[in-house]
Coordinates of C-alpha atoms in Angstrom, one line a residue:
M898 CA 0.0 0.2 0.0
T899 CA 1.8 3.0 -1.5
R900 CA 2.3 5.1 2.5
K901 CA 0.5 9.2 2.0
I902 CA 1.9 12.1 2.7
R903 CA 0.5 13.1 6.2
V904 CA 0.4 17.5 5.8
G905 CA -0.4 19.1 9.6
I906 CA -2.0 22.7 9.3
V907 CA -1.2 25.3 12.0
A908 CA -2.1 28.4 12.6
T909 CA 1.4 30.8 13.7
A910 CA -1.2 33.8 13.3
S911 CA -5.1 34.1 13.6
R912 CA -7.8 31.8 14.0
L913 CA -9.6 28.9 11.5
D914 CA -13.1 28.3 11.6
R915 CA -13.8 24.9 12.0
S916 CA -16.4 24.6 9.1
T917 CA -13.7 25.8 6.9
A918 CA -11.1 23.2 7.8
D919 CA -14.0 21.0 7.4
R920 CA -14.1 22.3 3.8
V921 CA -10.6 22.1 2.6
V922 CA -9.9 18.2 4.5
A923 CA -13.1 17.2 1.9
L924 CA -12.1 19.3 -0.2
A925 CA -8.4 17.4 0.0
A926 CA -9.7 13.2 -0.1
R927 CA -11.6 14.3 -2.4
H928 CA -8.9 15.2 -4.9
F929 CA -5.7 13.8 -3.6
P930 CA -6.8 10.8 -1.9
A931 CA -3.0 10.5 -0.7
V932 CA -2.6 13.7 0.4
E933 CA -3.9 13.2 4.2
L934 CA -4.8 16.1 6.8
A935 CA -4.4 17.0 9.8
V936 CA -6.4 19.9 10.8
H937 CA -4.4 20.9 15.1
P938 CA -6.9 21.6 17.2
Q939 CA -5.2 24.4 18.1
C940 CA -5.9 26.1 14.6
H941 CA -9.5 26.4 17.2
L942 CA -8.5 28.6 20.1
S943 CA -9.2 31.5 19.9
A944 CA -7.3 34.3 22.7
G945 CA -8.3 38.2 21.6
H946 CA -6.8 39.0 17.5
F947 CA -4.7 34.8 17.3
A948 CA -5.5 31.3 17.9
G949 CA -4.7 31.1 20.7
D950 CA -1.7 32.4 22.8
D951 CA 2.2 32.7 22.0
A952 CA 3.2 29.2 23.6
A953 CA -0.1 27.8 22.1
R954 CA 1.0 28.8 18.4
A955 CA 3.9 28.2 18.5
A956 CA 4.1 24.5 20.7
A957 CA 1.7 23.5 17.8
F958 CA 4.6 24.7 15.2
L959 CA 6.8 22.6 16.8
E960 CA 4.5 19.9 17.2
I961 CA 4.0 19.5 13.8
A962 CA 7.5 20.2 12.6
N963 CA 9.3 18.1 15.0
D964 CA 7.5 15.0 14.3
P965 CA 8.7 12.7 11.2
A966 CA 5.8 11.3 10.8
F967 CA 4.8 14.4 8.8
D968 CA 6.1 15.5 4.9
A969 CA 5.0 19.2 5.2
L970 CA 3.7 21.7 7.6
W971 CA 0.6 24.0 6.0
F972 CA 0.2 27.6 7.4
A973 CA -3.6 27.3 8.2
R974 CA -4.1 31.3 7.0
G975 CA -2.5 35.1 6.8
G976 CA -4.0 38.1 9.7
Y977 CA -1.2 39.0 12.0
G978 CA 1.2 36.8 15.0
S979 CA 4.0 34.8 13.7
G980 CA 6.1 36.8 14.7
R981 CA 5.3 36.5 18.2
I982 CA 5.8 32.9 18.1
A983 CA 10.0 33.6 15.8
E984 CA 11.8 34.1 18.8
R985 CA 10.5 30.9 20.6
A986 CA 9.6 28.6 18.3
L987 CA 12.8 28.6 15.2
P988 CA 15.6 27.7 17.9
Q989 CA 13.5 24.4 19.0
L990 CA 13.7 22.9 15.2
S991 CA 15.0 18.9 15.2
E992 CA 16.2 17.2 11.5
A993 CA 13.1 16.1 11.3
A994 CA 11.3 19.8 10.5
R995 CA 14.4 20.3 8.0
A996 CA 13.1 17.9 6.1
K997 CA 9.7 18.8 5.5
T998 CA 7.7 21.4 3.0
Y999 CA 6.7 24.5 4.7
L1000 CA 3.8 26.4 2.9
G1001 CA 1.8 29.4 3.5
Y1002 CA 1.8 33.2 2.7
S1003 CA 0.7 37.1 3.6
D1004 CA 2.4 36.7 7.6
A1005 CA 3.5 33.0 7.9
G1006 CA 6.3 35.0 5.7
V1007 CA 7.9 35.9 8.7
L1008 CA 8.6 32.3 10.1
L1009 CA 8.7 31.3 5.9
A1010 CA 12.1 33.9 5.9
G1011 CA 13.3 32.5 9.2
L1012 CA 13.4 28.9 8.3
Y1013 CA 14.7 30.1 4.1
A1014 CA 17.8 31.5 6.3
R1015 CA 18.4 28.5 8.9
G1016 CA 18.6 26.7 5.4
F1017 CA 15.5 24.5 5.6
P1018 CA 15.2 23.8 1.9
G1019 CA 11.4 23.4 1.6
V1020 CA 9.9 26.6 1.9
A1021 CA 7.1 27.6 -0.4
H1022 CA 4.9 30.9 -1.1
G1023 CA 2.3 29.4 -1.5
P1024 CA -2.4 29.7 -1.3
M1025 CA -3.3 28.7 2.5
P1026 CA -6.2 26.6 3.6
S1027 CA -8.1 29.7 4.0
D1028 CA -7.7 31.3 1.0
I1029 CA -10.9 28.5 0.1
N1030 CA -13.0 31.3 0.9
R1031 CA -12.5 33.7 -1.5
E1032 CA -14.4 34.8 -4.1
G1033 CA -13.8 34.5 -7.6
D1034 CA -10.7 36.6 -9.0
I1035 CA -10.5 37.8 -12.9
N1036 CA -10.3 34.7 -14.0
R1037 CA -12.8 33.3 -12.6
E1038 CA -10.9 31.4 -10.4
G1039 CA -12.6 31.0 -6.7
G1040 CA -11.2 30.0 -3.7
E1041 CA -11.1 25.6 -4.2
A1042 CA -9.2 26.3 -6.9
A1043 CA -6.3 28.4 -5.4
V1044 CA -6.4 25.7 -2.4
L1045 CA -6.5 23.0 -5.1
R1046 CA -3.3 24.6 -6.6
A1047 CA -1.5 24.1 -3.3
L1048 CA -2.5 21.0 -3.1
S1049 CA -1.6 19.3 -6.8
Y1050 CA 2.4 21.3 -5.2
L1051 CA 1.9 19.6 -1.6
A1052 CA 1.0 16.0 -3.2
G1053 CA 4.2 16.3 -6.5
R1054 CA 5.5 19.5 -6.7
A1055 CA 3.5 19.9 -9.5
T1056 CA 5.1 22.3 -12.5
D1057 CA 1.6 23.8 -13.5
A1058 CA 0.7 25.0 -9.8
L1059 CA 4.3 27.4 -9.8
E1060 CA 3.8 30.7 -10.3
P1061 CA 4.4 31.4 -14.2
S1062 CA 8.1 32.8 -14.3
V1063 CA 9.5 30.3 -11.5
A1064 CA 7.5 27.3 -13.7
G1065 CA 9.4 28.9 -17.4
G1066 CA 12.6 29.2 -15.3
A1067 CA 12.9 26.0 -13.8
T1068 CA 15.4 24.2 -14.9
G1069 CA 18.2 27.1 -15.3
G1070 CA 19.2 27.4 -12.1
A1071 CA 17.7 30.4 -10.6
K1072 CA 16.9 30.8 -7.6
Y1073 CA 13.1 32.6 -5.9
A1074 CA 11.9 33.8 -2.9
A1075 CA 8.5 36.0 -2.7
F1076 CA 6.9 37.9 0.2
N1077 CA 3.8 40.1 1.2
L1078 CA 5.7 43.6 0.6
T1079 CA 4.2 44.6 4.8
T1080 CA 6.3 42.1 6.2
F1081 CA 9.2 41.5 4.4
S1082 CA 10.0 44.9 5.4
Q1083 CA 9.2 44.4 8.7
L1084 CA 11.5 41.9 9.0
I1085 CA 14.5 44.1 7.3
G1086 CA 17.7 44.0 9.8
T1087 CA 16.5 41.7 11.5
P1088 CA 17.7 38.1 13.0
W1089 CA 14.8 36.3 10.3
Q1090 CA 15.7 38.2 7.4
P1091 CA 17.7 35.4 4.7
D1092 CA 20.2 36.2 2.4
L1093 CA 18.8 36.4 -1.1
A1094 CA 22.0 37.5 -3.1
G1095 CA 21.3 36.1 -6.1
H1096 CA 17.6 35.4 -6.0
V1097 CA 14.7 37.4 -8.0
L1098 CA 12.8 38.3 -4.7
M1099 CA 8.6 38.9 -5.8
L1100 CA 6.4 40.5 -3.6
E1101 CA 2.5 41.3 -3.3
E1102 CA 0.1 43.5 -1.4
V1103 CA -3.2 44.0 0.0
S1104 CA -5.3 47.0 1.7
E1105 CA -2.2 49.5 2.5
Y1106 CA -2.4 53.2 1.2
M1107 CA -0.6 53.2 -1.6
Y1108 CA 2.1 56.5 0.4
R1109 CA 2.6 52.5 2.8
I1110 CA 3.0 50.4 -0.3
D1111 CA 6.1 53.9 -1.2
R1112 CA 7.7 53.4 2.1
S1113 CA 7.7 50.0 2.2
L1114 CA 10.0 49.7 -1.6
F1115 CA 11.8 52.0 0.1
H1116 CA 12.7 50.6 3.3
I1117 CA 13.3 47.3 1.6
T1118 CA 15.6 47.8 -1.5
S1119 CA 16.9 50.4 0.6
N1120 CA 19.1 47.7 2.6
P1121 CA 22.8 47.0 1.0
G1122 CA 21.6 42.9 0.9
I1123 CA 18.7 43.1 -1.1
R1124 CA 20.5 45.4 -3.3
R1125 CA 22.5 42.2 -3.9
V1126 CA 19.3 39.8 -5.4
A1127 CA 19.3 39.3 -8.8
G1128 CA 15.7 41.7 -9.7
I1129 CA 12.7 42.5 -7.7
R1130 CA 9.0 41.2 -9.5
L1131 CA 5.7 43.0 -8.3
G1132 CA 2.7 41.0 -7.4
R1133 CA -0.6 42.2 -8.0
C1134 CA -1.8 44.7 -4.8
S1135 CA -5.0 44.5 -4.3
A1136 CA -8.2 46.5 -1.8
I1137 CA -5.5 49.6 -2.3
P1138 CA -7.2 52.3 -0.4
P1139 CA -8.2 55.6 -2.0
N1140 CA -5.1 58.0 -1.0
D1141 CA -6.7 62.0 -0.6
P1142 CA -4.9 63.6 -2.2
D1143 CA -4.3 61.2 -4.5
F1144 CA -0.8 60.0 -4.8
G1145 CA -0.3 60.1 -8.2
Q1146 CA 1.7 56.4 -9.2
T1147 CA 0.6 53.8 -9.7
E1148 CA 2.7 50.4 -7.7
E1149 CA 4.5 49.8 -10.7
Q1150 CA 5.5 53.5 -11.4
I1151 CA 6.7 53.4 -7.5
A1152 CA 8.6 50.1 -8.5
R1153 CA 10.4 51.3 -10.8
H1154 CA 11.5 54.2 -9.3
W1155 CA 12.6 52.5 -5.9
C1156 CA 14.4 49.7 -7.8
A1157 CA 16.4 52.5 -10.3
A1158 CA 17.0 54.6 -7.2
A1159 CA 18.5 51.0 -6.2
G1160 CA 20.2 49.5 -9.0
I1161 CA 18.4 46.1 -9.1
P1162 CA 16.7 45.1 -12.0
Y1163 CA 13.3 45.4 -12.1
L1164 CA 11.5 43.1 -14.3
G1165 CA 8.0 43.2 -14.0
R1166 CA 5.1 41.4 -12.5
A1167 CA 4.3 39.1 -10.6
D1168 CA 1.2 36.1 -10.6
I1169 CA 1.5 35.9 -6.7
G1170 CA -1.5 38.6 -4.5
H1171 CA -3.9 37.8 -2.0
D1172 CA -6.0 36.3 -4.3
A1173 CA -7.4 33.5 -5.6
G1174 CA -5.2 33.5 -8.0
N1175 CA -2.4 33.3 -6.3
K1176 CA 0.6 31.0 -7.3
V1177 CA 3.6 28.8 -5.6
V1178 CA 7.0 29.8 -5.3
P1179 CA 9.3 28.0 -3.4
F1180 CA 11.8 29.1 -2.3
G1181 CA 15.5 28.8 -3.5
A1182 CA 15.6 26.3 -6.6
P1183 CA 12.6 24.4 -7.7
R1184 CA 12.3 21.1 -6.6
I1185 CA 9.3 20.3 -9.1
A1186 CA 7.9 17.2 -11.0

């Protein structure tokens, strides 16, 4: 009998609704019977803004990460809170944790960055279980498509789950990383900032004013380590609140401005974002099927 791929789901930030978790487990059972999802009970805890207090979230993360019976850790959702457990959790990871795939984005980017900075090879930006609730995007892809995309990557590194420029460059030795813009900006200068020299860095944003997008790109591109990247691609910047007065530039004009000022090649757009069309970006040189 073929061994199932075991994936543990942990909420390192905000709470995952039980009905959402049930829908994801049922969807996986229908489409990927070789994948077994285990939703950690901690996902449903509530402590103010968070899915349990810092100790509970860190303990759940470590329980799944350090258990050799699991092949992957899938971050349940974003929100806020992953940074509060990074210093507590990351130093306690074992060799068993190093062998896993870690998939998520948004606030989970703090832990993804920390894992990659510590040399973990299986880190990837991509859809999370909470994305099943997303409405269809401009391509009429809904939340189920996002979750199925993530499952296809977790089950077998499916090439069609990857961001197109990653899929196109996967055999050429290129290296990649992807983050939410604000989350990554706040990582700069911390112990969790990874060495991205020679990487294509992809950045996306949601619900931030244009001036804040400008501020974050100023901060990121001013960092000496980031000035060693191979280039920057800009993902979708969605639900941008109106600026009063109007900022006068688009997000792409802002990205081009700061890349030029920093001497970083601007490589165009990336197919990532806080939406149902969000694609998978493995960190480093992709390992694909």
